[in-house]
mmCIF file of C-alpha atoms in Angstrom:
data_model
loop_
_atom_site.group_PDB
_atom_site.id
_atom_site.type_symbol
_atom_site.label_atom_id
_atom_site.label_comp_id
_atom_site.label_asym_id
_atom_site.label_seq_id
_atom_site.Cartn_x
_atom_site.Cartn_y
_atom_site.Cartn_z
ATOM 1 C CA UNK A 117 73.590 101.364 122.092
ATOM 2 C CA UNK A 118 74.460 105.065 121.262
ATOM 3 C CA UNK A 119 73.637 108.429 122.578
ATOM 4 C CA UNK A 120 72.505 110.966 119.859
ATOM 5 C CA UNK A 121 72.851 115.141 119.949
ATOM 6 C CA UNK A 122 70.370 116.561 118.258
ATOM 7 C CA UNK A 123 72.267 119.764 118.182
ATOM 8 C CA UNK A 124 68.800 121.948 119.072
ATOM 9 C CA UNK A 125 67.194 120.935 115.893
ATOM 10 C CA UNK A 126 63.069 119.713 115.537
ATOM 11 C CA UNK A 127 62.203 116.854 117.116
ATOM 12 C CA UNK A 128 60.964 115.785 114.263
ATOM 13 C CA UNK A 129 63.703 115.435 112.596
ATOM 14 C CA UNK A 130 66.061 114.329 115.047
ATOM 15 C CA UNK A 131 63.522 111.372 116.662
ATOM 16 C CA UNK A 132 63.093 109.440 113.181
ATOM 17 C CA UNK A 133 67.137 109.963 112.591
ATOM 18 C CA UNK A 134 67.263 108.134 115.825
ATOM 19 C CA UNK A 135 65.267 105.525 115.698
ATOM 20 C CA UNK A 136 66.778 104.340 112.467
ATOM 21 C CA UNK A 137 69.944 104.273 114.147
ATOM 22 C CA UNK A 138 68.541 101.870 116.394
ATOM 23 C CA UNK A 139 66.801 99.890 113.754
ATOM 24 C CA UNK A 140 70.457 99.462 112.252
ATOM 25 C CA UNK A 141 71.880 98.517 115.289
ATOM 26 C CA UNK A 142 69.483 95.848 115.916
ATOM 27 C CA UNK A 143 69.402 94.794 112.340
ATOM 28 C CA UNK A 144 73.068 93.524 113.163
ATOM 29 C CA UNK A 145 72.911 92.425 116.932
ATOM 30 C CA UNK A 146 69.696 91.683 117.332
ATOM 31 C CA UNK A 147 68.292 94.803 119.591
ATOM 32 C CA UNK A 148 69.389 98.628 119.137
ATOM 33 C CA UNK A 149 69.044 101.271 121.798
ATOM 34 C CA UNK A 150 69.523 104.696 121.405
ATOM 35 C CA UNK A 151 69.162 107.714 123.396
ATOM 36 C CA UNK A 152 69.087 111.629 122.596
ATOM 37 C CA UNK A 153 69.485 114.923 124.384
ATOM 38 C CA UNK A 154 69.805 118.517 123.112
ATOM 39 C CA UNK A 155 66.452 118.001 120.942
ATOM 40 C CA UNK A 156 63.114 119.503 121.071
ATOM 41 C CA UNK A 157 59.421 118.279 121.174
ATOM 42 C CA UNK A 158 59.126 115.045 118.767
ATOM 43 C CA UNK A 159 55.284 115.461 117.727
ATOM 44 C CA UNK A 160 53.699 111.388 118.344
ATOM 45 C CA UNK A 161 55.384 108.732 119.481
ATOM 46 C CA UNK A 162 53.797 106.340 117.808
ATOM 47 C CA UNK A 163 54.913 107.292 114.428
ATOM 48 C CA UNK A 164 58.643 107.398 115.688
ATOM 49 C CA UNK A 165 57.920 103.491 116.768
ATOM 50 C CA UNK A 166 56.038 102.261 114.149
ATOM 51 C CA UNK A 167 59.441 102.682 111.755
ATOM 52 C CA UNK A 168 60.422 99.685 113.242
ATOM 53 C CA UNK A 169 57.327 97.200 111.911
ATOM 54 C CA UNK A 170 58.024 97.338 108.657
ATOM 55 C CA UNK A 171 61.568 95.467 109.505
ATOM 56 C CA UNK A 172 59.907 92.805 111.370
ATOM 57 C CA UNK A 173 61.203 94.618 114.325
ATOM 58 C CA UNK A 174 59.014 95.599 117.842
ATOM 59 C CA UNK A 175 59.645 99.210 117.989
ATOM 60 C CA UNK A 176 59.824 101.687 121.452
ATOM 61 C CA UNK A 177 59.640 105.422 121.249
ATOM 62 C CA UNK A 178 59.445 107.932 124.453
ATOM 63 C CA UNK A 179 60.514 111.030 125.588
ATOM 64 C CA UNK A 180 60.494 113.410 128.435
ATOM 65 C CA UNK A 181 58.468 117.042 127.963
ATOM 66 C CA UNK A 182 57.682 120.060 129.613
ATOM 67 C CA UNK A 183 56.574 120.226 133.444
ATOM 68 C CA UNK A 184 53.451 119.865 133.960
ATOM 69 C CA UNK A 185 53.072 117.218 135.737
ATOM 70 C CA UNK A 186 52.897 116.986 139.895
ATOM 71 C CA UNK A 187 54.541 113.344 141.660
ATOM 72 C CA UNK A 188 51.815 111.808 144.055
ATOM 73 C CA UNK A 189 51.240 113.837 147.246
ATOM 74 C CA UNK A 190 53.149 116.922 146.075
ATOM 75 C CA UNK A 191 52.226 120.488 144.371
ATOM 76 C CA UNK A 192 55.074 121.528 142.461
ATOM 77 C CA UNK A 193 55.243 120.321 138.683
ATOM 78 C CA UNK A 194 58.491 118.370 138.259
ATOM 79 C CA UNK A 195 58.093 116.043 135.222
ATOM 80 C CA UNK A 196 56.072 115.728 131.448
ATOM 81 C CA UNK A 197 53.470 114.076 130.435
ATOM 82 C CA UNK A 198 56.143 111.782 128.988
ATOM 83 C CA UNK A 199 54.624 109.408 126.717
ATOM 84 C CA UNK A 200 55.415 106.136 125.834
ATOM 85 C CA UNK A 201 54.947 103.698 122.675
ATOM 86 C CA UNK A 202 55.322 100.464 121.581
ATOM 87 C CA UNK A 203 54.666 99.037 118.297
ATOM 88 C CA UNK A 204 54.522 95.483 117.358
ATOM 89 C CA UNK A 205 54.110 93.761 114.216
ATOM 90 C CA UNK A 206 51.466 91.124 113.084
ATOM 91 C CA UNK A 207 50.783 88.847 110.318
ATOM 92 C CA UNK A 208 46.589 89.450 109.049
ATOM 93 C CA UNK A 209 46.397 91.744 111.460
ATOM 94 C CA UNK A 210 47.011 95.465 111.940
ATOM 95 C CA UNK A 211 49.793 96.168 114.338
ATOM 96 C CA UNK A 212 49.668 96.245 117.571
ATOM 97 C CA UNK A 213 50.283 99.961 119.111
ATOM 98 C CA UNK A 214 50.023 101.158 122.530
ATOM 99 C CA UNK A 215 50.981 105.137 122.128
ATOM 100 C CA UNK A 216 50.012 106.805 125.626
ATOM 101 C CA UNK A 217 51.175 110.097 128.021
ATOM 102 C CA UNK A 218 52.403 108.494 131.368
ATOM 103 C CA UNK A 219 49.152 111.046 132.598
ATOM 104 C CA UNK A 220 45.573 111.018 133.255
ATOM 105 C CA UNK A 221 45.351 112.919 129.984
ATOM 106 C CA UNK A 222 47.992 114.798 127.733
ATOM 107 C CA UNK A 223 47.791 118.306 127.559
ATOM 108 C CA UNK A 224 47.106 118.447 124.264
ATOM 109 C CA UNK A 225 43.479 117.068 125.273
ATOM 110 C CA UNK A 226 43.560 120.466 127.684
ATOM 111 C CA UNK A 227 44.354 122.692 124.540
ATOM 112 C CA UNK A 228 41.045 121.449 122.646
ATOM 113 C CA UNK A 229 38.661 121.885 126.205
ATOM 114 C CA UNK A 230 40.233 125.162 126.351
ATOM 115 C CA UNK A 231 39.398 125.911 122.700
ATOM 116 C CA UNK A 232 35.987 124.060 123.075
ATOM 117 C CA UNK A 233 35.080 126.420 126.465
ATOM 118 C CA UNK A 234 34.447 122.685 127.977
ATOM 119 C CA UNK A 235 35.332 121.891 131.226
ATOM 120 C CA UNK A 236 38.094 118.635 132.142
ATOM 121 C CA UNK A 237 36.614 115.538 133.800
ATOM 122 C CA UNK A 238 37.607 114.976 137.558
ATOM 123 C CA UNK A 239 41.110 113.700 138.020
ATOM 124 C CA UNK A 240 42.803 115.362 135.615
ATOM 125 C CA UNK A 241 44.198 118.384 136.806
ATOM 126 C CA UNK A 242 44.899 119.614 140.295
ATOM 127 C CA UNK A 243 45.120 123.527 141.534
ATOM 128 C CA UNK A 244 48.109 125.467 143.114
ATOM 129 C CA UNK A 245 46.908 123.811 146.090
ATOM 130 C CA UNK A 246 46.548 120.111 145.085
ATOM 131 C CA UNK A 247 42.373 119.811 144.882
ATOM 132 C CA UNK A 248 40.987 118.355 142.541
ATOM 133 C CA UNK A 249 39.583 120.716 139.472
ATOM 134 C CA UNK A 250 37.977 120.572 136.170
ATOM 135 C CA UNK A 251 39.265 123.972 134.757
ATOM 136 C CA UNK A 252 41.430 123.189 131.903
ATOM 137 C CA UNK A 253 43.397 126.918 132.413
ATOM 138 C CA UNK A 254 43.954 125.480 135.939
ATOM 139 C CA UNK A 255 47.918 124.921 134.540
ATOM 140 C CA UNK A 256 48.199 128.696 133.943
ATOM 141 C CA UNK A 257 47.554 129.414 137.439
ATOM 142 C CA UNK A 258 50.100 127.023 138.866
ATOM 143 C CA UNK A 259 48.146 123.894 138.898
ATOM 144 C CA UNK A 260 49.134 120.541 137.790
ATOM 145 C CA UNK A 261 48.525 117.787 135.805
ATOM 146 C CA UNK A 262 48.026 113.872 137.557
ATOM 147 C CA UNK A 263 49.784 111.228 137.050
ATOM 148 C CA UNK A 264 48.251 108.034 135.344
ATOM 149 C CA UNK A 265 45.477 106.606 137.799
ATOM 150 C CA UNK A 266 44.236 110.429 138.981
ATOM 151 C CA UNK A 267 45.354 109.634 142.484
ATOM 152 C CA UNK A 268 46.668 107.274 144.693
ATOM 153 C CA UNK A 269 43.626 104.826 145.797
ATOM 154 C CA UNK A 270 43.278 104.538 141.924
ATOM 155 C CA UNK A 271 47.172 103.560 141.184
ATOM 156 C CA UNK A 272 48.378 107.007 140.054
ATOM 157 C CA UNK A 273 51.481 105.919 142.196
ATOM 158 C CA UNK A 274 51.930 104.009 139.249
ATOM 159 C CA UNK A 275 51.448 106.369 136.421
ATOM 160 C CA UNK A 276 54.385 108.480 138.199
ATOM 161 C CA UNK A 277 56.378 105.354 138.325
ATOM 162 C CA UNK A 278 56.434 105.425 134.936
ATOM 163 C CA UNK A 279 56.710 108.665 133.752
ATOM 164 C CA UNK A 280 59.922 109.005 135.956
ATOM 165 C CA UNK A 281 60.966 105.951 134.581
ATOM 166 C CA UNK A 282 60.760 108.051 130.483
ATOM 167 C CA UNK A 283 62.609 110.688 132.087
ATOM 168 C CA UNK A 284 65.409 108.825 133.438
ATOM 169 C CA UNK A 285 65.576 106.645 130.219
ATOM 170 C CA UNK A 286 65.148 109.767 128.023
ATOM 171 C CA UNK A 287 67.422 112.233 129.776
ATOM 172 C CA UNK A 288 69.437 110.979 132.654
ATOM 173 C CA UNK A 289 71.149 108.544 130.617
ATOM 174 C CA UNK A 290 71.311 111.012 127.397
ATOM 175 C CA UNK A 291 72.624 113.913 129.256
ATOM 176 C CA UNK A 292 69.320 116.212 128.164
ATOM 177 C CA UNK A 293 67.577 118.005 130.783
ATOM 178 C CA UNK A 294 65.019 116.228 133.220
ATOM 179 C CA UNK A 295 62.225 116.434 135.714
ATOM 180 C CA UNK A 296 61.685 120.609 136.608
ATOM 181 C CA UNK A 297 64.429 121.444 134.314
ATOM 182 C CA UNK A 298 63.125 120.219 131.057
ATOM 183 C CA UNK A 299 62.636 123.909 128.572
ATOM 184 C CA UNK A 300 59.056 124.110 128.346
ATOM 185 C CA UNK A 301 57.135 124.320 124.749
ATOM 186 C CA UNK A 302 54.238 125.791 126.447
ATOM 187 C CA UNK A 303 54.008 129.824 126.213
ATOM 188 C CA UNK A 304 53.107 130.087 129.936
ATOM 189 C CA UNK A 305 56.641 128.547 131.244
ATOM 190 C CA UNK A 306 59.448 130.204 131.647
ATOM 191 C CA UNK A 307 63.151 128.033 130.415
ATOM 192 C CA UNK A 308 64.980 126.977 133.638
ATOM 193 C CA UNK A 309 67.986 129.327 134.892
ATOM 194 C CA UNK A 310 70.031 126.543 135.825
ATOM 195 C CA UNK A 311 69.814 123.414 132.837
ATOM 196 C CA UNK A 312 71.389 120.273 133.915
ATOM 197 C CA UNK A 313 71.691 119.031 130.324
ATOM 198 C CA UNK A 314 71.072 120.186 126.563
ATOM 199 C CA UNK A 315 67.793 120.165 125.686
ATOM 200 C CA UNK A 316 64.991 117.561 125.577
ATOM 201 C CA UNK A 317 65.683 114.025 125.671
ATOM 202 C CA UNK A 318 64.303 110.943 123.993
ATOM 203 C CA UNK A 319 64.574 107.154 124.534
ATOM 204 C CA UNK A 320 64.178 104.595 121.150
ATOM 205 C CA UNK A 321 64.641 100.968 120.891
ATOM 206 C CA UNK A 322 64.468 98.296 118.321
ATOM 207 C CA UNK A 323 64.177 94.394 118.582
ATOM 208 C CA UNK A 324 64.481 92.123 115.718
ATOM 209 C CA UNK A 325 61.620 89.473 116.405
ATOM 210 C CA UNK A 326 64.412 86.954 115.067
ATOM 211 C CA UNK A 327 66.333 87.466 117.266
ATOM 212 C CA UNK A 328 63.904 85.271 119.796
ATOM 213 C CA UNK A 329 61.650 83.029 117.221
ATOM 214 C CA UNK A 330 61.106 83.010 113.479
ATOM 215 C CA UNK A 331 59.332 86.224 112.722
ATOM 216 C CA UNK A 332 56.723 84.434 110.649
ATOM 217 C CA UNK A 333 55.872 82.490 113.584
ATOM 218 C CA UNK A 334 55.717 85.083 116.511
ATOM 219 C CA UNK A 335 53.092 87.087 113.865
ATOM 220 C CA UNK A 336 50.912 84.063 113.506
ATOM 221 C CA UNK A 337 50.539 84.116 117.403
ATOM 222 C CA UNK A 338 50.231 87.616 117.459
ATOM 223 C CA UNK A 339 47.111 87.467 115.101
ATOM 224 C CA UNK A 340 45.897 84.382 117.426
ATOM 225 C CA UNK A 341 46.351 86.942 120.362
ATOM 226 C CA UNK A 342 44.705 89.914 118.754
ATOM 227 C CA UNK A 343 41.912 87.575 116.898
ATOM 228 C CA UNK A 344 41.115 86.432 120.699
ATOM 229 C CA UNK A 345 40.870 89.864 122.428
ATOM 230 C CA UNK A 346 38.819 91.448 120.083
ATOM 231 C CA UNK A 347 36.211 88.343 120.227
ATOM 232 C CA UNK A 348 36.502 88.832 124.115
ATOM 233 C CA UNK A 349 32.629 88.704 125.863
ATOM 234 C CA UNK A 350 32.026 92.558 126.616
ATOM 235 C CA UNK A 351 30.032 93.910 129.121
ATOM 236 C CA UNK A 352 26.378 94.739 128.835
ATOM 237 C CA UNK A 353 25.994 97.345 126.549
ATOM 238 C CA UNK A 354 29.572 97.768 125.807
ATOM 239 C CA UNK A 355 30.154 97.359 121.765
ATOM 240 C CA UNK A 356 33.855 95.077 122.105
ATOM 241 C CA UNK A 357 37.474 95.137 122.503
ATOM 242 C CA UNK A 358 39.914 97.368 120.790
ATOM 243 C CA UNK A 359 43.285 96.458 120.376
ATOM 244 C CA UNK A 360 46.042 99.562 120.710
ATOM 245 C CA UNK A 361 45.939 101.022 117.350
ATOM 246 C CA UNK A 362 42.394 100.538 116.596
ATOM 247 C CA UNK A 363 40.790 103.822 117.347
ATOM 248 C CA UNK A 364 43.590 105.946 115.227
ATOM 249 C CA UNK A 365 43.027 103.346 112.415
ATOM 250 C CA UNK A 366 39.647 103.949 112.367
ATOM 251 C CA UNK A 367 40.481 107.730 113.014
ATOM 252 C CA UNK A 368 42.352 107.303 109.757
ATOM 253 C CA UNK A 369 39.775 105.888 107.869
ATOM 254 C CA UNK A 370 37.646 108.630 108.235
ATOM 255 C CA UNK A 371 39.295 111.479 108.081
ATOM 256 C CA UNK A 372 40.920 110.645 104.628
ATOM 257 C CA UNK A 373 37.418 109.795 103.052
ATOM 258 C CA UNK A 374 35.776 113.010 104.802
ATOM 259 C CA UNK A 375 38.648 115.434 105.607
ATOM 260 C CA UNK A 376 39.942 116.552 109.021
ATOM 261 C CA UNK A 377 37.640 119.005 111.206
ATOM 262 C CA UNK A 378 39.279 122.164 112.201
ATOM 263 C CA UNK A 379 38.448 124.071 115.636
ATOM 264 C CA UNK A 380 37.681 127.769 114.496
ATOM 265 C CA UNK A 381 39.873 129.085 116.924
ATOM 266 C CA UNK A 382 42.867 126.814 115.114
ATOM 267 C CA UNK A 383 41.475 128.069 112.108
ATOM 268 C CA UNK A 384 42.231 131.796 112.998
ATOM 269 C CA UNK A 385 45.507 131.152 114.833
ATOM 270 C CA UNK A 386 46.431 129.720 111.274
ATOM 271 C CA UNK A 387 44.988 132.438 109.350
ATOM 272 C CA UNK A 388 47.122 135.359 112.124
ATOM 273 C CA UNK A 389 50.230 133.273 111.462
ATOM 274 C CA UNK A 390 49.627 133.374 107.860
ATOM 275 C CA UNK A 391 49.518 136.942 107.640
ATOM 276 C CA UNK A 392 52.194 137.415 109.869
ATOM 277 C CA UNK A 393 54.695 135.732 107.548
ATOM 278 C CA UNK A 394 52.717 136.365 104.380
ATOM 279 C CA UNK A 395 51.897 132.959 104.197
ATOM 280 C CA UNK A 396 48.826 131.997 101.974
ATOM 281 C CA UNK A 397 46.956 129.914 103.624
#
């Protein structure tokens, strides 16, 4: 195990840093943990975990965020949307990868309804007040986003379960800041007066499938598992199963034969920033 500082520097580069310390580790033991504070937002998850497949090794990737994010039955915002992945190697098959926020939806999904002028489906966002809305400025007036499961009858007990559970793991143990004290990266939050820690923490691990069974053999069964939930009977009228993974492959796919669509409001954010810093874009 090993605690990383990421000495206020991108996310970006301080996650990937990380998680190949942890890739060492476990090259040599078996398993590698490894968490950071004093870093800043570290862009997806997934591509933080995925390091670990091409070493035969499951990878983990999380970290703790701004807050947004209300506990079952209260109004103030005290954790992130806090995401979580893990990435797991097969043989034929792609890899399995399960890349989520701990929330009803990340607030990244809020930024394109805003851009869109489309409203947020029930049980995503509360108000001030804790009712239900489907404004997606609602966070900008003091509301909230829901934990996994929208609310309690539907298990969002749960989804705050385990988003406290990436902000413990991702700050608590690294000495970064946590729940309402986390610096925010969104423009409408002000940084806490009082930190508790150095910046914003993230949680990596990596296992060596060796290290339980011959890796060859574990990724045979995992294409036996995989091969058997996509044939799964669906419902009527539903297409099949995906497997985690399968939507952003297919994602991929397209957008590298046909390009990647670009929001016109994104477009002239770009274009403002551009001229700002006499960029060409």
């Amino acid at each position: 195990t090993a605690v990383v500082d990421g000495d206020q520097g991108l996310g970006l580069v301080v996650a990937p840093a990380a998680m190949r310390i942890a890739i060492e580790k476990a090259s040599k033991c078996g398993t590698g943990w490894v968490a950071v504070r004093n870093s800043n937002h570290f862009g997806i998850a997934g591509q933080h975990a995925m390091m670990a497949l091409e070493e035969d090794m499951i990878g983990i990737a999380m970290t703790n965020a701004s807050p947004l994010v209300a506990p079952v039955n209260s109004i103030e915002r005290l954790l992130g949307t806090n995401p979580i992945c893990v990435a797991i190697p097969a043989g034929k098959q792609p890899p399995f990868v399960a890349d989520f926020a701990t929330t009803t939806a990340a607030n990244g999904k809020l930024e394109i309804l805003q851009r869109k002028n489309q409203l947020a489906p029930s049980g995503w966002i509360q108000t001030r007040d804790g009712e239900s809305s489907t404004n997606p400025d609602e966070l900008k007036s003091g509301g909230a986003l829901i934990p996994l499961g929208s609310d309690k009858e539907h298990g969002s007990h749960k989804g705050y379960c385990l988003g406290a559970w990436v902000d413990i793991f991702s700050a608590v143990l690294s000495g970064a800041n946590y729940g309402p004290w986390v610096p925010p990266f969104v423009s409408f939050l002000a940084p806490p007066a009082d930190p508790v820690g150095k910046g914003i923490g993230h949680f990596f691990g990596a296992m060596r499938i060796d290290a339980f069974r011959p890796a060859s053999e574990f990724k045979s069964h995992m294409d036996n598992w995989i091969t058997r939930f996509r044939n799964a009977k669906t419902i009527d009228g539903a297409d099949r199963v995906l497997i985690p993974g399968d939507p952003e492959r297919e994602s991929e796919a397209i957008r590298l034969k046909d390009g990647i669509p670009l929001n016109e409001k994104v477009v002239a954010d770009l274009k403002a920033l551009g001229e700002k810093y006499k960029i060409n874009l």
